[in-house]
Amino acid sequence: MAPLPHTRRSLLGGSLAVPVGPSLSTTLSGAFSAPAHAAAAPAFVRSGRPNALWGVQSGEITTHSATAWTRSDHPARMYVETSPSESFRYAVRRHRGPLLGPGTDFTGTTTLRGLPPGRQVHYRLVLTAAADNLAA
């Protein structure tokens, strides 16, 4: 099979390399510059809420229990909520998990006990800032 003449990456890269004439670049430089009184914004602002960027995994499912695993992007308390309703509008149970931090590589597992046998159970992960849970 012959290679494709162009890939999406080569087309996008080529479109960014189009030269801009001197007169056009002079005109546009003033149009996109910030006003003199504007302060420089930080390049990266981290939210105070922990995130499970790697998602949540489940396993070790038995008749009455299951295990959920996640990794946080910074210190957090892990909770897993379960409900028979996909919308989580009723019968929501909150299973408290461990504190996630540098000592655990920000990972943790929670065993969800007391699940109804033979029934579909929906679950979702909740991470709260670890500082909010130190006294809890």
Short mmCIF file of N, CA and C in Angstrom, two decimals:
data_model
loop_
_atom_site.label_atom_id
_atom_site.label_comp_id
_atom_site.label_asym_id
_atom_site.label_seq_id
_atom_site.Cartn_x
_atom_site.Cartn_y
_atom_site.Cartn_z
N MET A 1 0.84 -1.18 0.00
CA MET A 1 0.00 0.00 0.00
C MET A 1 0.89 1.24 0.00
N ALA A 2 0.63 2.14 -0.91
CA ALA A 2 1.44 3.35 -1.04
C ALA A 2 1.06 4.35 0.05
N PRO A 3 2.05 5.08 0.59
CA PRO A 3 1.73 6.06 1.62
C PRO A 3 0.88 7.19 1.07
N LEU A 4 0.06 7.77 1.91
CA LEU A 4 -0.78 8.90 1.50
C LEU A 4 0.11 10.10 1.24
N PRO A 5 -0.21 10.91 0.22
CA PRO A 5 0.65 12.05 -0.10
C PRO A 5 0.65 13.12 0.99
N HIS A 6 -0.46 13.28 1.69
CA HIS A 6 -0.54 14.30 2.73
C HIS A 6 -1.25 13.71 3.94
N THR A 7 -0.79 14.10 5.09
CA THR A 7 -1.49 13.74 6.32
C THR A 7 -2.13 15.01 6.86
N ARG A 8 -3.01 14.85 7.82
CA ARG A 8 -3.63 16.01 8.44
C ARG A 8 -2.57 16.90 9.07
N ARG A 9 -1.57 16.28 9.69
CA ARG A 9 -0.50 17.05 10.34
C ARG A 9 0.31 17.85 9.31
N SER A 10 0.62 17.24 8.17
CA SER A 10 1.42 17.97 7.18
C SER A 10 0.63 19.11 6.57
N LEU A 11 -0.68 18.93 6.39
CA LEU A 11 -1.50 20.02 5.83
C LEU A 11 -1.61 21.17 6.82
N LEU A 12 -1.85 20.84 8.10
CA LEU A 12 -1.95 21.90 9.10
C LEU A 12 -0.62 22.62 9.29
N GLY A 13 0.45 21.85 9.32
CA GLY A 13 1.78 22.45 9.48
C GLY A 13 2.13 23.35 8.32
N GLY A 14 1.77 22.92 7.10
CA GLY A 14 2.03 23.72 5.92
C GLY A 14 1.23 25.01 5.90
N SER A 15 0.00 24.95 6.40
CA SER A 15 -0.84 26.16 6.39
C SER A 15 -0.32 27.19 7.38
N LEU A 16 0.35 26.75 8.44
CA LEU A 16 0.90 27.69 9.41
C LEU A 16 2.20 28.32 8.93
N ALA A 17 2.81 27.72 7.93
CA ALA A 17 4.09 28.22 7.46
C ALA A 17 3.96 29.19 6.29
N VAL A 18 2.76 29.64 5.99
CA VAL A 18 2.56 30.57 4.89
C VAL A 18 3.18 31.91 5.26
N PRO A 19 4.06 32.45 4.41
CA PRO A 19 4.71 33.71 4.75
C PRO A 19 3.72 34.88 4.69
N VAL A 20 3.96 35.85 5.54
CA VAL A 20 3.14 37.05 5.58
C VAL A 20 4.01 38.19 5.06
N GLY A 21 3.46 38.93 4.11
CA GLY A 21 4.21 40.05 3.51
C GLY A 21 4.47 41.15 4.51
N PRO A 22 5.50 41.98 4.28
CA PRO A 22 5.85 43.04 5.22
C PRO A 22 4.71 44.03 5.48
N SER A 23 3.96 44.41 4.46
CA SER A 23 2.91 45.40 4.67
C SER A 23 1.77 44.81 5.50
N LEU A 24 1.42 43.56 5.26
CA LEU A 24 0.35 42.91 6.00
C LEU A 24 0.77 42.68 7.45
N SER A 25 2.01 42.26 7.68
CA SER A 25 2.45 42.01 9.05
C SER A 25 2.49 43.30 9.85
N THR A 26 2.82 44.41 9.25
CA THR A 26 2.84 45.69 9.95
C THR A 26 1.43 46.10 10.33
N THR A 27 0.47 45.88 9.42
CA THR A 27 -0.91 46.25 9.68
C THR A 27 -1.49 45.39 10.79
N LEU A 28 -1.22 44.08 10.77
CA LEU A 28 -1.79 43.17 11.75
C LEU A 28 -1.12 43.26 13.11
N SER A 29 0.12 43.69 13.16
CA SER A 29 0.81 43.71 14.45
C SER A 29 0.12 44.64 15.43
N GLY A 30 -0.41 45.75 14.96
CA GLY A 30 -1.12 46.66 15.85
C GLY A 30 -2.52 46.16 16.19
N ALA A 31 -3.14 45.39 15.29
CA ALA A 31 -4.50 44.92 15.51
C ALA A 31 -4.58 43.88 16.61
N PHE A 32 -3.53 43.08 16.80
CA PHE A 32 -3.57 42.01 17.78
C PHE A 32 -2.73 42.27 19.01
N SER A 33 -2.16 43.43 19.16
CA SER A 33 -1.35 43.70 20.35
C SER A 33 -2.25 44.17 21.48
N ALA A 34 -1.85 43.86 22.71
CA ALA A 34 -2.62 44.25 23.90
C ALA A 34 -2.41 45.72 24.18
N PRO A 35 -3.40 46.36 24.78
CA PRO A 35 -3.22 47.76 25.16
C PRO A 35 -2.09 47.90 26.17
N ALA A 36 -1.49 49.07 26.23
CA ALA A 36 -0.34 49.29 27.09
C ALA A 36 -0.69 49.09 28.56
N HIS A 37 -1.94 49.35 28.96
CA HIS A 37 -2.32 49.24 30.37
C HIS A 37 -2.71 47.82 30.78
N ALA A 38 -2.80 46.89 29.82
CA ALA A 38 -3.23 45.52 30.15
C ALA A 38 -2.09 44.76 30.82
N ALA A 39 -2.43 44.06 31.91
CA ALA A 39 -1.43 43.25 32.62
C ALA A 39 -1.28 41.90 31.92
N ALA A 40 -0.11 41.35 32.02
CA ALA A 40 0.13 40.04 31.42
C ALA A 40 -0.59 38.98 32.24
N ALA A 41 -1.30 38.08 31.55
CA ALA A 41 -2.01 37.00 32.23
C ALA A 41 -1.04 35.85 32.49
N PRO A 42 -1.24 35.10 33.56
CA PRO A 42 -0.37 33.96 33.80
C PRO A 42 -0.55 32.92 32.69
N ALA A 43 0.51 32.23 32.38
CA ALA A 43 0.47 31.24 31.30
C ALA A 43 -0.35 30.02 31.69
N PHE A 44 -0.37 29.66 32.98
CA PHE A 44 -1.08 28.47 33.42
C PHE A 44 -1.68 28.73 34.79
N VAL A 45 -2.97 28.58 34.91
CA VAL A 45 -3.63 28.77 36.19
C VAL A 45 -4.25 27.44 36.59
N ARG A 46 -3.88 26.91 37.73
CA ARG A 46 -4.40 25.64 38.20
C ARG A 46 -5.65 25.88 39.05
N SER A 47 -6.68 25.16 38.75
CA SER A 47 -7.91 25.25 39.51
C SER A 47 -7.70 24.66 40.89
N GLY A 48 -8.46 25.11 41.87
CA GLY A 48 -8.36 24.58 43.20
C GLY A 48 -9.02 23.22 43.36
N ARG A 49 -9.86 22.83 42.42
CA ARG A 49 -10.55 21.55 42.50
C ARG A 49 -9.69 20.44 41.93
N PRO A 50 -9.63 19.32 42.63
CA PRO A 50 -8.89 18.18 42.08
C PRO A 50 -9.64 17.56 40.90
N ASN A 51 -8.89 17.00 39.98
CA ASN A 51 -9.46 16.37 38.80
C ASN A 51 -8.95 14.95 38.66
N ALA A 52 -9.79 14.08 38.14
CA ALA A 52 -9.41 12.70 37.83
C ALA A 52 -9.13 12.63 36.33
N LEU A 53 -8.00 13.18 35.93
CA LEU A 53 -7.67 13.26 34.50
C LEU A 53 -7.54 11.89 33.85
N TRP A 54 -7.26 10.87 34.64
CA TRP A 54 -7.06 9.52 34.11
C TRP A 54 -8.35 8.70 34.16
N GLY A 55 -9.44 9.31 34.61
CA GLY A 55 -10.72 8.63 34.67
C GLY A 55 -10.87 7.77 35.91
N VAL A 56 -11.86 6.91 35.90
CA VAL A 56 -12.12 6.00 37.00
C VAL A 56 -12.26 4.60 36.41
N GLN A 57 -11.70 3.63 37.09
CA GLN A 57 -11.79 2.24 36.65
C GLN A 57 -12.53 1.45 37.72
N SER A 58 -13.15 0.35 37.30
CA SER A 58 -13.84 -0.51 38.25
C SER A 58 -13.44 -1.95 37.99
N GLY A 59 -13.58 -2.77 39.01
CA GLY A 59 -13.22 -4.17 38.88
C GLY A 59 -13.55 -4.93 40.14
N GLU A 60 -13.09 -6.16 40.22
CA GLU A 60 -13.32 -7.04 41.36
C GLU A 60 -14.80 -7.03 41.76
N ILE A 61 -15.66 -7.22 40.78
CA ILE A 61 -17.10 -7.18 41.00
C ILE A 61 -17.56 -8.52 41.54
N THR A 62 -18.28 -8.48 42.67
CA THR A 62 -18.86 -9.68 43.28
C THR A 62 -20.37 -9.49 43.36
N THR A 63 -21.03 -10.39 44.04
CA THR A 63 -22.48 -10.30 44.19
C THR A 63 -22.91 -9.03 44.92
N HIS A 64 -22.14 -8.60 45.92
CA HIS A 64 -22.54 -7.46 46.75
C HIS A 64 -21.52 -6.32 46.78
N SER A 65 -20.44 -6.39 46.00
CA SER A 65 -19.43 -5.33 46.09
C SER A 65 -18.69 -5.16 44.76
N ALA A 66 -17.95 -4.08 44.69
CA ALA A 66 -17.09 -3.79 43.54
C ALA A 66 -16.00 -2.84 44.04
N THR A 67 -14.95 -2.71 43.26
CA THR A 67 -13.85 -1.82 43.61
C THR A 67 -13.71 -0.75 42.53
N ALA A 68 -13.54 0.51 42.95
CA ALA A 68 -13.30 1.61 42.02
C ALA A 68 -11.91 2.17 42.30
N TRP A 69 -11.21 2.59 41.25
CA TRP A 69 -9.85 3.10 41.35
C TRP A 69 -9.76 4.40 40.56
N THR A 70 -8.96 5.35 41.06
CA THR A 70 -8.71 6.58 40.31
C THR A 70 -7.37 7.18 40.70
N ARG A 71 -6.98 8.19 39.96
CA ARG A 71 -5.78 8.98 40.26
C ARG A 71 -6.15 10.44 40.12
N SER A 72 -5.75 11.24 41.09
CA SER A 72 -6.04 12.67 41.10
C SER A 72 -4.83 13.46 40.62
N ASP A 73 -5.07 14.69 40.20
CA ASP A 73 -3.95 15.52 39.76
C ASP A 73 -3.29 16.25 40.92
N HIS A 74 -3.93 16.32 42.09
CA HIS A 74 -3.31 16.85 43.30
C HIS A 74 -4.08 16.35 44.53
N PRO A 75 -3.62 16.60 45.75
CA PRO A 75 -4.21 15.98 46.94
C PRO A 75 -5.73 16.13 47.00
N ALA A 76 -6.40 15.02 47.35
CA ALA A 76 -7.86 15.01 47.36
C ALA A 76 -8.38 13.88 48.24
N ARG A 77 -9.64 13.98 48.62
CA ARG A 77 -10.37 12.88 49.25
C ARG A 77 -11.22 12.26 48.14
N MET A 78 -11.20 10.93 48.09
CA MET A 78 -11.95 10.21 47.06
C MET A 78 -13.30 9.74 47.63
N TYR A 79 -14.35 9.97 46.88
CA TYR A 79 -15.68 9.44 47.18
C TYR A 79 -16.21 8.81 45.91
N VAL A 80 -17.00 7.74 46.06
CA VAL A 80 -17.70 7.15 44.92
C VAL A 80 -19.18 7.13 45.28
N GLU A 81 -20.00 7.72 44.43
CA GLU A 81 -21.43 7.72 44.64
C GLU A 81 -22.07 6.66 43.76
N THR A 82 -23.03 5.92 44.32
CA THR A 82 -23.74 4.90 43.56
C THR A 82 -25.23 5.18 43.62
N SER A 83 -25.94 4.75 42.58
CA SER A 83 -27.38 4.94 42.51
C SER A 83 -27.97 3.95 41.51
N PRO A 84 -29.19 3.49 41.74
CA PRO A 84 -29.85 2.66 40.73
C PRO A 84 -30.32 3.51 39.54
N SER A 85 -30.32 4.83 39.71
CA SER A 85 -30.78 5.75 38.68
C SER A 85 -29.58 6.34 37.93
N GLU A 86 -29.65 6.31 36.62
CA GLU A 86 -28.57 6.89 35.81
C GLU A 86 -28.46 8.40 36.05
N SER A 87 -29.57 9.04 36.40
CA SER A 87 -29.57 10.48 36.63
C SER A 87 -29.14 10.84 38.05
N PHE A 88 -28.95 9.85 38.93
CA PHE A 88 -28.57 10.07 40.33
C PHE A 88 -29.60 10.96 41.05
N ARG A 89 -30.88 10.80 40.72
CA ARG A 89 -31.92 11.62 41.35
C ARG A 89 -32.45 11.01 42.63
N TYR A 90 -32.22 9.72 42.87
CA TYR A 90 -32.71 9.11 44.10
C TYR A 90 -31.79 7.98 44.54
N ALA A 91 -31.90 7.63 45.81
CA ALA A 91 -31.15 6.52 46.42
C ALA A 91 -29.65 6.60 46.16
N VAL A 92 -29.09 7.79 46.30
CA VAL A 92 -27.65 7.96 46.11
C VAL A 92 -26.93 7.59 47.40
N ARG A 93 -25.97 6.69 47.29
CA ARG A 93 -25.12 6.34 48.42
C ARG A 93 -23.73 6.86 48.16
N ARG A 94 -23.10 7.43 49.19
CA ARG A 94 -21.74 7.95 49.06
C ARG A 94 -20.80 7.05 49.83
N HIS A 95 -19.83 6.47 49.11
CA HIS A 95 -18.82 5.59 49.69
C HIS A 95 -17.54 6.40 49.87
N ARG A 96 -17.12 6.57 51.11
CA ARG A 96 -15.92 7.37 51.39
C ARG A 96 -14.67 6.55 51.08
N GLY A 97 -13.77 7.18 50.36
CA GLY A 97 -12.51 6.55 50.01
C GLY A 97 -11.34 7.19 50.73
N PRO A 98 -10.14 6.88 50.32
CA PRO A 98 -8.95 7.37 51.00
C PRO A 98 -8.57 8.79 50.60
N LEU A 99 -7.64 9.35 51.36
CA LEU A 99 -6.99 10.59 50.96
C LEU A 99 -5.95 10.24 49.90
N LEU A 100 -5.93 10.99 48.82
CA LEU A 100 -4.97 10.78 47.74
C LEU A 100 -3.91 11.86 47.83
N GLY A 101 -2.65 11.45 47.85
CA GLY A 101 -1.58 12.42 47.98
C GLY A 101 -0.26 11.86 47.50
N PRO A 102 0.84 12.56 47.75
CA PRO A 102 2.15 12.11 47.28
C PRO A 102 2.52 10.72 47.79
N GLY A 103 2.10 10.37 49.01
CA GLY A 103 2.42 9.06 49.57
C GLY A 103 1.76 7.91 48.85
N THR A 104 0.66 8.20 48.13
CA THR A 104 -0.04 7.16 47.38
C THR A 104 0.07 7.39 45.87
N ASP A 105 0.95 8.27 45.47
CA ASP A 105 1.09 8.68 44.08
C ASP A 105 -0.25 9.22 43.56
N PHE A 106 -1.02 9.84 44.46
CA PHE A 106 -2.31 10.44 44.16
C PHE A 106 -3.33 9.42 43.65
N THR A 107 -3.14 8.14 43.97
CA THR A 107 -4.07 7.09 43.55
C THR A 107 -4.76 6.49 44.77
N GLY A 108 -5.92 5.89 44.54
CA GLY A 108 -6.63 5.23 45.62
C GLY A 108 -7.71 4.31 45.10
N THR A 109 -8.10 3.36 45.93
CA THR A 109 -9.19 2.45 45.61
C THR A 109 -10.24 2.53 46.71
N THR A 110 -11.46 2.29 46.35
CA THR A 110 -12.57 2.25 47.29
C THR A 110 -13.40 1.01 47.00
N THR A 111 -13.68 0.24 48.03
CA THR A 111 -14.56 -0.91 47.87
C THR A 111 -15.99 -0.46 48.12
N LEU A 112 -16.83 -0.70 47.15
CA LEU A 112 -18.24 -0.34 47.24
C LEU A 112 -18.99 -1.55 47.78
N ARG A 113 -19.36 -1.49 49.05
CA ARG A 113 -20.01 -2.63 49.71
C ARG A 113 -21.52 -2.42 49.77
N GLY A 114 -22.25 -3.53 49.92
CA GLY A 114 -23.69 -3.47 50.08
C GLY A 114 -24.44 -3.17 48.80
N LEU A 115 -23.85 -3.52 47.65
CA LEU A 115 -24.54 -3.30 46.39
C LEU A 115 -25.66 -4.33 46.22
N PRO A 116 -26.77 -3.96 45.58
CA PRO A 116 -27.87 -4.90 45.41
C PRO A 116 -27.50 -5.98 44.39
N PRO A 117 -27.65 -7.24 44.74
CA PRO A 117 -27.29 -8.32 43.81
C PRO A 117 -28.25 -8.37 42.62
N GLY A 118 -27.69 -8.62 41.45
CA GLY A 118 -28.49 -8.78 40.24
C GLY A 118 -29.11 -7.51 39.71
N ARG A 119 -28.67 -6.36 40.15
CA ARG A 119 -29.23 -5.07 39.72
C ARG A 119 -28.14 -4.22 39.10
N GLN A 120 -28.52 -3.40 38.14
CA GLN A 120 -27.57 -2.46 37.54
C GLN A 120 -27.36 -1.30 38.51
N VAL A 121 -26.09 -0.94 38.73
CA VAL A 121 -25.74 0.16 39.62
C VAL A 121 -24.90 1.15 38.84
N HIS A 122 -25.27 2.41 38.91
CA HIS A 122 -24.50 3.48 38.26
C HIS A 122 -23.58 4.10 39.31
N TYR A 123 -22.39 4.50 38.89
CA TYR A 123 -21.46 5.10 39.85
C TYR A 123 -20.78 6.30 39.22
N ARG A 124 -20.36 7.20 40.09
CA ARG A 124 -19.60 8.37 39.66
C ARG A 124 -18.59 8.73 40.74
N LEU A 125 -17.51 9.31 40.31
CA LEU A 125 -16.41 9.66 41.20
C LEU A 125 -16.54 11.11 41.62
N VAL A 126 -16.27 11.38 42.89
CA VAL A 126 -16.24 12.75 43.41
C VAL A 126 -14.92 12.93 44.14
N LEU A 127 -14.16 13.94 43.75
CA LEU A 127 -12.92 14.29 44.44
C LEU A 127 -13.11 15.64 45.11
N THR A 128 -12.76 15.73 46.38
CA THR A 128 -12.82 17.00 47.09
C THR A 128 -11.41 17.36 47.53
N ALA A 129 -11.15 18.64 47.65
CA ALA A 129 -9.82 19.10 48.05
C ALA A 129 -9.44 18.48 49.39
N ALA A 130 -8.23 17.97 49.48
CA ALA A 130 -7.78 17.28 50.69
C ALA A 130 -7.79 18.22 51.91
N ALA A 131 -7.53 19.49 51.72
CA ALA A 131 -7.51 20.44 52.83
C ALA A 131 -8.90 20.54 53.48
N ASP A 132 -9.96 20.30 52.71
CA ASP A 132 -11.32 20.35 53.24
C ASP A 132 -11.63 19.12 54.08
N ASN A 133 -10.81 18.07 53.99
CA ASN A 133 -11.11 16.80 54.64
C ASN A 133 -10.15 16.42 55.76
N LEU A 134 -9.20 17.26 56.09
CA LEU A 134 -8.22 16.87 57.09
C LEU A 134 -8.86 16.70 58.47
N ALA A 135 -9.87 17.48 58.78
CA ALA A 135 -10.53 17.35 60.08
C ALA A 135 -11.63 16.30 60.06
N ALA A 136 -12.05 15.87 58.88
CA ALA A 136 -13.16 14.92 58.76
C ALA A 136 -12.73 13.50 59.09
#
